[in-house]
């Protein structure tokens, strides 16, 4: 009887600790997006931009595996979760647009398109933060 109680307590602590790891992961992904967006906005080097955009794309993809605190408890196929994923998909699509320009060495155009990344971020932060 005591053993089952201990196992149940350990299981609960693992569940709660893994939930906080996911939250930390999302926070880390958002920090990676912000840091690398700063690089993209300041850089005049196409390769540096390309590298930063790659990190942004990876962080945005990873963020899709997490759920913002505001949406905790929503089912995986709820309208809010779908909207959250659509926001990240929109961000990824725009990262790809900026990256293509950077790879074509069109730095000024890439910076102009990078401003849309901030717009996407701001509108999604209003909804999900």
PDB file of C-alpha atoms in Angstrom:
ATOM      1  CA  UNK A   1       0.000   0.000   0.000  1.00  0.00           C
ATOM      2  CA  UNK A   2       2.757   2.428   0.932  1.00  0.00           C
ATOM      3  CA  UNK A   3       4.651   1.543  -2.243  1.00  0.00           C
ATOM      4  CA  UNK A   4       1.658   2.430  -4.456  1.00  0.00           C
ATOM      5  CA  UNK A   5       1.363   5.741  -2.659  1.00  0.00           C
ATOM      6  CA  UNK A   6       5.048   6.526  -3.282  1.00  0.00           C
ATOM      7  CA  UNK A   7       4.759   5.538  -6.947  1.00  0.00           C
ATOM      8  CA  UNK A   8       1.679   7.749  -7.332  1.00  0.00           C
ATOM      9  CA  UNK A   9       3.485  10.706  -5.750  1.00  0.00           C
ATOM     10  CA  UNK A  10       6.535  10.208  -7.972  1.00  0.00           C
ATOM     11  CA  UNK A  11       4.334   9.981 -11.053  1.00  0.00           C
ATOM     12  CA  UNK A  12       2.594  13.230 -10.174  1.00  0.00           C
ATOM     13  CA  UNK A  13       5.871  15.012  -9.567  1.00  0.00           C
ATOM     14  CA  UNK A  14       7.164  13.812 -12.955  1.00  0.00           C
ATOM     15  CA  UNK A  15       4.033  15.050 -14.687  1.00  0.00           C
ATOM     16  CA  UNK A  16       4.314  18.489 -13.087  1.00  0.00           C
ATOM     17  CA  UNK A  17       8.052  18.779 -13.673  1.00  0.00           C
ATOM     18  CA  UNK A  18       7.673  17.859 -17.353  1.00  0.00           C
ATOM     19  CA  UNK A  19       4.935  20.479 -17.729  1.00  0.00           C
ATOM     20  CA  UNK A  20       7.280  23.152 -16.413  1.00  0.00           C
ATOM     21  CA  UNK A  21       9.987  21.961 -18.807  1.00  0.00           C
ATOM     22  CA  UNK A  22       7.593  22.528 -21.714  1.00  0.00           C
ATOM     23  CA  UNK A  23       6.830  26.023 -20.450  1.00  0.00           C
ATOM     24  CA  UNK A  24      10.544  26.755 -20.153  1.00  0.00           C
ATOM     25  CA  UNK A  25      10.994  25.406 -23.689  1.00  0.00           C
ATOM     26  CA  UNK A  26       8.414  27.821 -25.082  1.00  0.00           C
ATOM     27  CA  UNK A  27      10.028  30.698 -23.239  1.00  0.00           C
ATOM     28  CA  UNK A  28      13.422  29.641 -24.615  1.00  0.00           C
ATOM     29  CA  UNK A  29      11.993  29.437 -28.156  1.00  0.00           C
ATOM     30  CA  UNK A  30      10.569  32.948 -27.834  1.00  0.00           C
ATOM     31  CA  UNK A  31      13.911  34.261 -26.555  1.00  0.00           C
ATOM     32  CA  UNK A  32      15.670  32.625 -29.525  1.00  0.00           C
ATOM     33  CA  UNK A  33      13.207  34.266 -31.904  1.00  0.00           C
ATOM     34  CA  UNK A  34      13.751  37.698 -30.325  1.00  0.00           C
ATOM     35  CA  UNK A  35      17.555  37.438 -30.177  1.00  0.00           C
ATOM     36  CA  UNK A  36      17.849  36.338 -33.781  1.00  0.00           C
ATOM     37  CA  UNK A  37      15.332  38.892 -35.025  1.00  0.00           C
ATOM     38  CA  UNK A  38      17.633  41.535 -33.531  1.00  0.00           C
ATOM     39  CA  UNK A  39      20.526  40.032 -35.493  1.00  0.00           C
ATOM     40  CA  UNK A  40      18.487  40.091 -38.713  1.00  0.00           C
ATOM     41  CA  UNK A  41      17.464  43.722 -38.193  1.00  0.00           C
ATOM     42  CA  UNK A  42      21.035  44.905 -37.475  1.00  0.00           C
ATOM     43  CA  UNK A  43      23.025  42.759 -39.884  1.00  0.00           C
ATOM     44  CA  UNK A  44      24.265  43.794 -43.276  1.00  0.00           C
ATOM     45  CA  UNK A  45      25.802  40.365 -43.899  1.00  0.00           C
ATOM     46  CA  UNK A  46      23.670  37.928 -45.894  1.00  0.00           C
ATOM     47  CA  UNK A  47      25.240  34.832 -44.316  1.00  0.00           C
ATOM     48  CA  UNK A  48      24.752  36.161 -40.781  1.00  0.00           C
ATOM     49  CA  UNK A  49      21.105  36.895 -41.611  1.00  0.00           C
ATOM     50  CA  UNK A  50      20.652  33.437 -43.112  1.00  0.00           C
ATOM     51  CA  UNK A  51      22.086  31.790 -39.989  1.00  0.00           C
ATOM     52  CA  UNK A  52      19.894  33.875 -37.657  1.00  0.00           C
ATOM     53  CA  UNK A  53      16.792  33.160 -39.750  1.00  0.00           C
ATOM     54  CA  UNK A  54      17.572  29.438 -39.606  1.00  0.00           C
ATOM     55  CA  UNK A  55      17.667  29.638 -35.814  1.00  0.00           C
ATOM     56  CA  UNK A  56      14.385  31.544 -35.852  1.00  0.00           C
ATOM     57  CA  UNK A  57      12.750  28.932 -38.066  1.00  0.00           C
ATOM     58  CA  UNK A  58      13.924  26.147 -35.760  1.00  0.00           C
ATOM     59  CA  UNK A  59      12.641  27.976 -32.668  1.00  0.00           C
ATOM     60  CA  UNK A  60       9.256  28.635 -34.302  1.00  0.00           C
ATOM     61  CA  UNK A  61       8.960  24.974 -35.327  1.00  0.00           C
ATOM     62  CA  UNK A  62       9.862  23.904 -31.791  1.00  0.00           C
ATOM     63  CA  UNK A  63       7.328  26.342 -30.302  1.00  0.00           C
ATOM     64  CA  UNK A  64       4.580  24.413 -32.095  1.00  0.00           C
ATOM     65  CA  UNK A  65       5.299  21.515 -29.714  1.00  0.00           C
ATOM     66  CA  UNK A  66       4.437  23.704 -26.711  1.00  0.00           C
ATOM     67  CA  UNK A  67       1.271  25.383 -25.528  1.00  0.00           C
ATOM     68  CA  UNK A  68       1.201  28.946 -24.172  1.00  0.00           C
ATOM     69  CA  UNK A  69       0.017  29.263 -20.575  1.00  0.00           C
ATOM     70  CA  UNK A  70      -3.057  31.158 -21.784  1.00  0.00           C
ATOM     71  CA  UNK A  71      -4.155  28.063 -23.747  1.00  0.00           C
ATOM     72  CA  UNK A  72      -3.402  25.406 -21.131  1.00  0.00           C
ATOM     73  CA  UNK A  73      -6.285  22.974 -20.889  1.00  0.00           C
ATOM     74  CA  UNK A  74      -7.463  23.544 -24.463  1.00  0.00           C
ATOM     75  CA  UNK A  75      -7.856  20.398 -26.533  1.00  0.00           C
ATOM     76  CA  UNK A  76      -5.231  19.872 -29.235  1.00  0.00           C
ATOM     77  CA  UNK A  77      -7.759  20.529 -31.990  1.00  0.00           C
ATOM     78  CA  UNK A  78      -9.524  23.519 -30.400  1.00  0.00           C
ATOM     79  CA  UNK A  79      -9.927  26.694 -32.439  1.00  0.00           C
ATOM     80  CA  UNK A  80      -7.504  28.536 -30.145  1.00  0.00           C
ATOM     81  CA  UNK A  81      -4.743  25.926 -30.525  1.00  0.00           C
ATOM     82  CA  UNK A  82      -5.284  25.882 -34.289  1.00  0.00           C
ATOM     83  CA  UNK A  83      -5.036  29.685 -34.308  1.00  0.00           C
ATOM     84  CA  UNK A  84      -1.808  29.510 -32.269  1.00  0.00           C
ATOM     85  CA  UNK A  85      -0.313  27.026 -34.749  1.00  0.00           C
ATOM     86  CA  UNK A  86      -1.507  29.166 -37.682  1.00  0.00           C
ATOM     87  CA  UNK A  87       0.296  32.148 -36.147  1.00  0.00           C
ATOM     88  CA  UNK A  88       3.515  30.150 -35.954  1.00  0.00           C
ATOM     89  CA  UNK A  89       3.015  28.881 -39.512  1.00  0.00           C
ATOM     90  CA  UNK A  90       2.591  32.491 -40.651  1.00  0.00           C
ATOM     91  CA  UNK A  91       5.805  33.416 -38.834  1.00  0.00           C
ATOM     92  CA  UNK A  92       7.680  30.515 -40.441  1.00  0.00           C
ATOM     93  CA  UNK A  93       6.393  31.460 -43.902  1.00  0.00           C
ATOM     94  CA  UNK A  94       7.600  35.041 -43.410  1.00  0.00           C
ATOM     95  CA  UNK A  95      10.975  33.816 -42.096  1.00  0.00           C
ATOM     96  CA  UNK A  96      11.296  31.878 -45.363  1.00  0.00           C
ATOM     97  CA  UNK A  97      10.493  35.018 -47.396  1.00  0.00           C
ATOM     98  CA  UNK A  98      13.163  37.018 -45.551  1.00  0.00           C
ATOM     99  CA  UNK A  99      15.648  34.145 -45.801  1.00  0.00           C
ATOM    100  CA  UNK A 100      15.198  33.868 -49.578  1.00  0.00           C
ATOM    101  CA  UNK A 101      15.964  37.582 -49.928  1.00  0.00           C
ATOM    102  CA  UNK A 102      19.016  37.238 -47.665  1.00  0.00           C
ATOM    103  CA  UNK A 103      20.279  34.283 -49.694  1.00  0.00           C
ATOM    104  CA  UNK A 104      19.835  36.367 -52.860  1.00  0.00           C
ATOM    105  CA  UNK A 105      21.942  39.059 -51.116  1.00  0.00           C
ATOM    106  CA  UNK A 106      19.021  41.516 -51.157  1.00  0.00           C
ATOM    107  CA  UNK A 107      19.773  42.858 -47.690  1.00  0.00           C
ATOM    108  CA  UNK A 108      17.621  46.009 -47.799  1.00  0.00           C
ATOM    109  CA  UNK A 109      14.576  44.093 -49.042  1.00  0.00           C
ATOM    110  CA  UNK A 110      15.182  41.408 -46.428  1.00  0.00           C
ATOM    111  CA  UNK A 111      15.184  44.045 -43.691  1.00  0.00           C
ATOM    112  CA  UNK A 112      11.934  45.519 -45.037  1.00  0.00           C
ATOM    113  CA  UNK A 113      10.290  42.080 -45.043  1.00  0.00           C
ATOM    114  CA  UNK A 114      11.721  41.377 -41.564  1.00  0.00           C
ATOM    115  CA  UNK A 115       9.511  44.166 -40.203  1.00  0.00           C
ATOM    116  CA  UNK A 116       6.541  41.916 -40.960  1.00  0.00           C
ATOM    117  CA  UNK A 117       8.023  39.376 -38.519  1.00  0.00           C
ATOM    118  CA  UNK A 118       7.494  41.934 -35.758  1.00  0.00           C
ATOM    119  CA  UNK A 119       3.914  42.553 -36.891  1.00  0.00           C
ATOM    120  CA  UNK A 120       3.198  38.811 -36.803  1.00  0.00           C
ATOM    121  CA  UNK A 121       4.814  38.537 -33.370  1.00  0.00           C
ATOM    122  CA  UNK A 122       2.885  41.511 -31.967  1.00  0.00           C
ATOM    123  CA  UNK A 123      -0.512  40.351 -33.196  1.00  0.00           C
ATOM    124  CA  UNK A 124       0.050  36.823 -31.874  1.00  0.00           C
ATOM    125  CA  UNK A 125       1.364  38.047 -28.519  1.00  0.00           C
ATOM    126  CA  UNK A 126      -1.882  39.997 -28.090  1.00  0.00           C
ATOM    127  CA  UNK A 127      -3.854  36.773 -28.597  1.00  0.00           C
ATOM    128  CA  UNK A 128      -1.768  34.201 -26.760  1.00  0.00           C
ATOM    129  CA  UNK A 129       0.496  35.884 -24.245  1.00  0.00           C
TER     130      UNK A 129
END
